[in-house]
Structure formats: C-alpha cells, structure tokens
Amino acid sequence: GKRRIVIPCLEHFKEEYEKVSKLYMNNKIRTTRYTLLNFLPRNLYEQFHRVANLYFLFLVVLNWIPLVEAFQKEITMLPLIGVLTIIAVKDGLEDYSRYKTDKRINNLVTKVYSR
C-alpha cells in the first residue's frame, strides 16, 4: 500500500491552517499534573490529603496555643516544612521529566496511512 508522511507547511497556508485548526481539538499528549502557576497550591492540596501531613499540621497549630505549647513553635514546624519541601521537589522533578517526554512525543514526525 501507499504511505505518506504529512508535514504541515505553515508558511504558505497560515491563514487557512488557523481557520481549520480552530474547528478541531488539539491532539497533543499532556501527562503533566502541574503548570508553573498552579504548582504550589495544587501540590500543597495533594500533600495535605495525606494523614501524616495533617497530623503534623495539627501539632503545629496545637503548639501555637499558649496553654498547650510543648516546645518552641519553630521546632514543631521543622518536620512538616522538611517533609513538604522534599515531596514538592520530588513531585516537581517527576512532573518535569513527564513534560520532557510529552514534548519529545509531540514533536515526532507522524506517518499517516491512507487507504
């Protein structure tokens, strides 16, 4: 059978391409969870769904009450901040590697087979 490789030539048909491309959905692959704007709030939202992180947050909040204060307020915050930072860095690196893989896949030359 015949086969052909489709490579869009946007220089000559830019206006026509823009009209036609608005009619159809984009077929780019996107497996990343975060963008630069939503990384911090979304990551914190996901981390505080873990029971251990909620427990440490509860200890921090409880330690700010003068009657219950067991240690210095700053010392209680260190484990929580440490865990949140380490997990955020890990999630950020994983998401960046997904972004690089998506970019590589989306820029592959496509072969279109026709009947």
Coordinates of N, CA and C in Angstrom, one line a residue:
G1 N 0.8 -1.2 0.0 CA 0.0 0.0 0.0 C 0.9 1.3 0.0
K2 N 0.2 2.3 -0.3 CA 0.8 3.6 -0.3 C 1.0 4.1 1.1
R3 N 2.0 4.9 1.3 CA 2.1 5.6 2.6 C 2.7 7.0 2.3
R4 N 2.3 7.9 3.2 CA 2.8 9.3 3.0 C 3.1 9.8 4.4
I5 N 4.0 10.8 4.4 CA 4.3 11.5 5.6 C 3.7 12.9 5.5
V6 N 3.0 13.3 6.5 CA 2.3 14.6 6.5 C 3.1 15.6 7.3
I7 N 3.6 16.6 6.7 CA 4.4 17.7 7.5 C 3.7 19.0 7.1
P8 N 3.0 19.7 8.0 CA 2.3 20.9 7.7 C 3.3 22.0 7.3
C9 N 3.0 22.7 6.2 CA 3.8 23.8 5.8 C 3.0 25.1 6.1
L10 N 3.3 25.7 7.3 CA 2.5 26.8 7.8 C 2.8 28.1 7.1
E11 N 3.9 28.2 6.4 CA 4.3 29.5 5.8 C 3.3 29.9 4.7
H12 N 3.0 29.0 3.8 CA 2.1 29.4 2.7 C 0.7 29.4 3.0
F13 N 0.2 28.5 3.9 CA -1.2 28.3 4.2 C -1.5 28.7 5.7
K14 N -0.9 29.7 6.2 CA -1.1 30.0 7.6 C -2.5 30.4 7.9
E15 N -3.1 31.3 7.1 CA -4.5 31.7 7.4 C -5.5 30.5 7.3
E16 N -5.3 29.7 6.3 CA -6.2 28.6 6.1 C -6.0 27.6 7.3
Y17 N -4.8 27.4 7.7 CA -4.5 26.5 8.8 C -5.1 27.0 10.1
E18 N -5.1 28.2 10.3 CA -5.7 28.8 11.5 C -7.2 28.7 11.5
K19 N -7.8 28.8 10.4 CA -9.3 28.7 10.3 C -9.7 27.2 10.6
V20 N -9.0 26.3 9.9 CA -9.3 24.9 10.0 C -8.9 24.3 11.4
S21 N -7.8 24.8 12.0 CA -7.4 24.2 13.3 C -8.3 24.6 14.4
K22 N -9.0 25.7 14.3 CA -10.0 26.1 15.4 C -11.2 25.2 15.4
L23 N -11.5 24.5 14.3 CA -12.6 23.6 14.3 C -12.4 22.3 15.0
Y24 N -11.1 21.9 15.2 CA -10.8 20.5 15.7 C -10.1 20.7 17.1
M25 N -10.2 19.6 17.9 CA -9.5 19.6 19.1 C -8.0 19.3 18.9
N26 N -7.2 19.8 19.8 CA -5.7 19.5 19.8 C -5.5 18.1 20.1
N27 N -4.5 17.5 19.5 CA -4.2 16.1 19.8 C -2.9 15.9 20.5
K28 N -2.4 16.9 21.1 CA -1.2 16.8 21.8 C -1.3 16.0 23.1
I29 N -0.3 15.3 23.4 CA -0.3 14.5 24.7 C 0.2 15.3 25.8
R30 N -0.6 15.3 26.9 CA -0.2 16.1 28.1 C -0.4 15.2 29.3
T31 N 0.6 14.7 29.9 CA 0.5 13.9 31.1 C 1.0 14.6 32.4
T32 N 1.4 15.8 32.3 CA 1.8 16.6 33.4 C 0.6 17.0 34.3
R33 N 0.9 17.1 35.6 CA -0.1 17.5 36.6 C -0.1 19.0 36.8
Y34 N 1.1 19.6 36.7 CA 1.2 21.0 37.2 C 1.6 21.9 36.0
T35 N 1.3 23.2 36.2 CA 1.9 24.3 35.4 C 2.7 25.1 36.4
L36 N 3.4 26.1 35.9 CA 4.1 27.0 36.8 C 3.2 27.8 37.8
L37 N 2.0 28.1 37.3 CA 1.1 28.9 38.1 C 0.4 28.0 39.2
N38 N 0.1 26.8 38.9 CA -0.7 26.0 39.9 C 0.2 25.0 40.6
F39 N 1.5 25.0 40.5 CA 2.3 24.0 41.2 C 2.2 24.1 42.7
L40 N 2.4 25.2 43.3 CA 2.4 25.3 44.7 C 1.0 25.0 45.4
P41 N -0.1 25.7 44.9 CA -1.3 25.4 45.5 C -1.8 23.9 45.3
R42 N -1.6 23.4 44.1 CA -2.1 22.1 43.8 C -1.3 21.0 44.6
N43 N 0.1 21.3 44.7 CA 0.9 20.3 45.4 C 0.6 20.3 46.8
L44 N 0.4 21.5 47.4 CA 0.0 21.5 48.9 C -1.3 20.9 49.1
Y45 N -2.3 21.1 48.2 CA -3.6 20.4 48.3 C -3.5 18.9 48.3
E46 N -2.6 18.4 47.4 CA -2.4 16.9 47.3 C -1.7 16.4 48.5
Q47 N -0.7 17.2 49.0 CA 0.1 16.7 50.2 C -0.8 16.7 51.5
F48 N -1.7 17.6 51.6 CA -2.5 17.6 52.8 C -3.7 16.7 52.8
H49 N -3.7 15.8 51.7 CA -4.7 14.7 51.7 C -4.1 13.5 52.4
R50 N -2.8 13.6 52.7 CA -2.1 12.5 53.4 C -2.3 12.7 54.9
V51 N -2.7 11.6 55.6 CA -3.0 11.7 57.0 C -1.8 12.2 57.8
A52 N -0.6 11.7 57.5 CA 0.6 12.1 58.3 C 0.9 13.6 58.2
N53 N 0.7 14.2 57.1 CA 0.9 15.6 56.9 C -0.2 16.4 57.7
L54 N -1.4 15.9 57.7 CA -2.4 16.5 58.5 C -2.1 16.4 60.0
Y55 N -1.5 15.3 60.4 CA -1.2 15.1 61.8 C -0.1 16.2 62.2
F56 N 0.9 16.3 61.4 CA 2.0 17.3 61.7 C 1.4 18.7 61.7
L57 N 0.5 19.0 60.8 CA -0.1 20.3 60.8 C -0.9 20.5 62.0
F58 N -1.6 19.5 62.5 CA -2.4 19.6 63.7 C -1.4 19.9 64.9
L59 N -0.3 19.3 65.0 CA 0.7 19.5 66.0 C 1.2 21.0 66.0
V60 N 1.4 21.5 64.8 CA 1.9 22.8 64.6 C 0.8 23.8 65.1
V61 N -0.4 23.6 64.7 CA -1.5 24.5 65.1 C -1.7 24.4 66.6
L62 N -1.6 23.2 67.2 CA -1.8 23.0 68.6 C -0.7 23.7 69.4
N63 N 0.5 23.7 68.9 CA 1.6 24.2 69.6 C 1.5 25.8 69.6
W64 N 0.7 26.4 68.8 CA 0.6 27.8 68.8 C -0.4 28.3 69.9
I65 N -1.1 27.4 70.5 CA -2.0 27.7 71.6 C -1.1 27.8 72.9
P66 N -1.1 29.0 73.6 CA -0.2 29.1 74.7 C -0.4 28.1 75.8
L67 N -1.6 27.6 76.1 CA -1.8 26.7 77.2 C -1.2 25.3 76.9
V68 N -1.2 24.9 75.6 CA -0.8 23.6 75.2 C 0.7 23.6 74.7
E69 N 1.3 24.7 74.6 CA 2.6 24.8 74.0 C 3.6 23.8 74.7
A70 N 4.1 22.8 73.9 CA 5.0 21.9 74.5 C 6.5 22.2 74.2
F71 N 6.7 22.6 72.9 CA 8.1 23.0 72.5 C 8.0 24.4 71.9
Q72 N 9.2 24.8 71.4 CA 9.2 26.1 70.7 C 8.4 26.0 69.5
K73 N 7.7 27.0 69.1 CA 6.8 27.0 67.9 C 7.6 26.6 66.6
E74 N 8.8 27.2 66.5 CA 9.5 27.0 65.3 C 10.0 25.5 65.1
I75 N 10.3 24.9 66.2 CA 10.8 23.5 66.2 C 9.7 22.6 65.7
T76 N 8.5 22.8 66.1 CA 7.4 22.0 65.7 C 7.1 22.1 64.2
M77 N 7.4 23.2 63.6 CA 7.2 23.4 62.2 C 8.3 22.7 61.3
L78 N 9.4 22.5 61.8 CA 10.5 21.9 61.0 C 10.2 20.6 60.3
P79 N 9.7 19.6 61.1 CA 9.4 18.3 60.4 C 8.4 18.5 59.2
L80 N 7.4 19.3 59.5 CA 6.3 19.5 58.4 C 6.9 20.2 57.2
I81 N 7.7 21.3 57.5 CA 8.3 22.0 56.3 C 9.3 21.2 55.6
G82 N 10.1 20.4 56.3 CA 11.0 19.5 55.7 C 10.4 18.5 54.8
V83 N 9.3 17.8 55.3 CA 8.6 16.8 54.5 C 7.9 17.4 53.3
L84 N 7.3 18.5 53.5 CA 6.6 19.2 52.4 C 7.5 19.6 51.3
T85 N 8.7 20.1 51.7 CA 9.7 20.6 50.7 C 10.3 19.4 49.9
I86 N 10.6 18.3 50.6 CA 11.2 17.2 49.9 C 10.2 16.6 48.9
I87 N 9.0 16.4 49.4 CA 7.9 15.9 48.5 C 7.7 16.8 47.3
A88 N 7.6 18.1 47.5 CA 7.4 19.1 46.5 C 8.5 19.0 45.4
V89 N 9.8 18.9 45.9 CA 10.9 18.8 44.9 C 10.8 17.5 44.1
K90 N 10.5 16.4 44.8 CA 10.3 15.1 44.1 C 9.2 15.2 43.1
D91 N 8.1 15.8 43.4 CA 6.9 15.9 42.5 C 7.3 16.8 41.4
G92 N 8.0 17.9 41.6 CA 8.4 18.8 40.6 C 9.3 18.2 39.6
L93 N 10.3 17.4 40.1 CA 11.2 16.7 39.2 C 10.5 15.6 38.3
E94 N 9.6 14.9 38.9 CA 8.9 13.9 38.2 C 8.0 14.5 37.1
D95 N 7.4 15.6 37.5 CA 6.5 16.3 36.5 C 7.3 16.9 35.4
Y96 N 8.5 17.4 35.7 CA 9.4 18.0 34.6 C 9.8 16.9 33.7
S97 N 10.1 15.7 34.2 CA 10.5 14.6 33.3 C 9.3 14.2 32.4
R98 N 8.1 14.2 33.0 CA 6.9 13.9 32.2 C 6.8 15.0 31.1
Y99 N 7.0 16.2 31.4 CA 6.9 17.3 30.4 C 7.9 17.1 29.3
K100 N 9.1 16.7 29.6 CA 10.1 16.5 28.6 C 9.7 15.3 27.7
T101 N 9.2 14.2 28.3 CA 8.7 13.1 27.5 C 7.6 13.5 26.6
D102 N 6.6 14.2 27.1 CA 5.5 14.7 26.3 C 6.0 15.5 25.1
K103 N 6.9 16.4 25.4 CA 7.4 17.3 24.3 C 8.1 16.5 23.2
R104 N 8.9 15.4 23.7 CA 9.5 14.6 22.7 C 8.5 13.8 21.8
I105 N 7.5 13.3 22.5 CA 6.5 12.5 21.7 C 5.7 13.4 20.8
N106 N 5.3 14.6 21.3 CA 4.5 15.5 20.5 C 5.3 16.1 19.3
N107 N 6.6 16.1 19.3 CA 7.4 16.6 18.2 C 7.9 15.5 17.2
L108 N 7.4 14.3 17.4 CA 7.8 13.2 16.5 C 7.1 13.4 15.1
V109 N 7.8 13.0 14.1 CA 7.2 13.0 12.7 C 6.1 12.0 12.6
T110 N 5.0 12.3 12.1 CA 3.8 11.5 12.1 C 3.7 10.9 10.7
K111 N 3.4 9.6 10.6 CA 3.1 8.9 9.4 C 1.6 8.7 9.3
V112 N 1.0 9.1 8.2 CA -0.4 9.0 8.0 C -0.6 8.0 6.9
Y113 N -1.3 6.9 7.2 CA -1.6 5.9 6.2 C -3.0 6.1 5.6
S114 N -3.0 6.0 4.3 CA -4.3 6.3 3.6 C -4.7 5.0 2.9
R115 N -6.0 4.8 2.7 CA -6.5 3.6 2.0 C -6.3 3.9 0.6

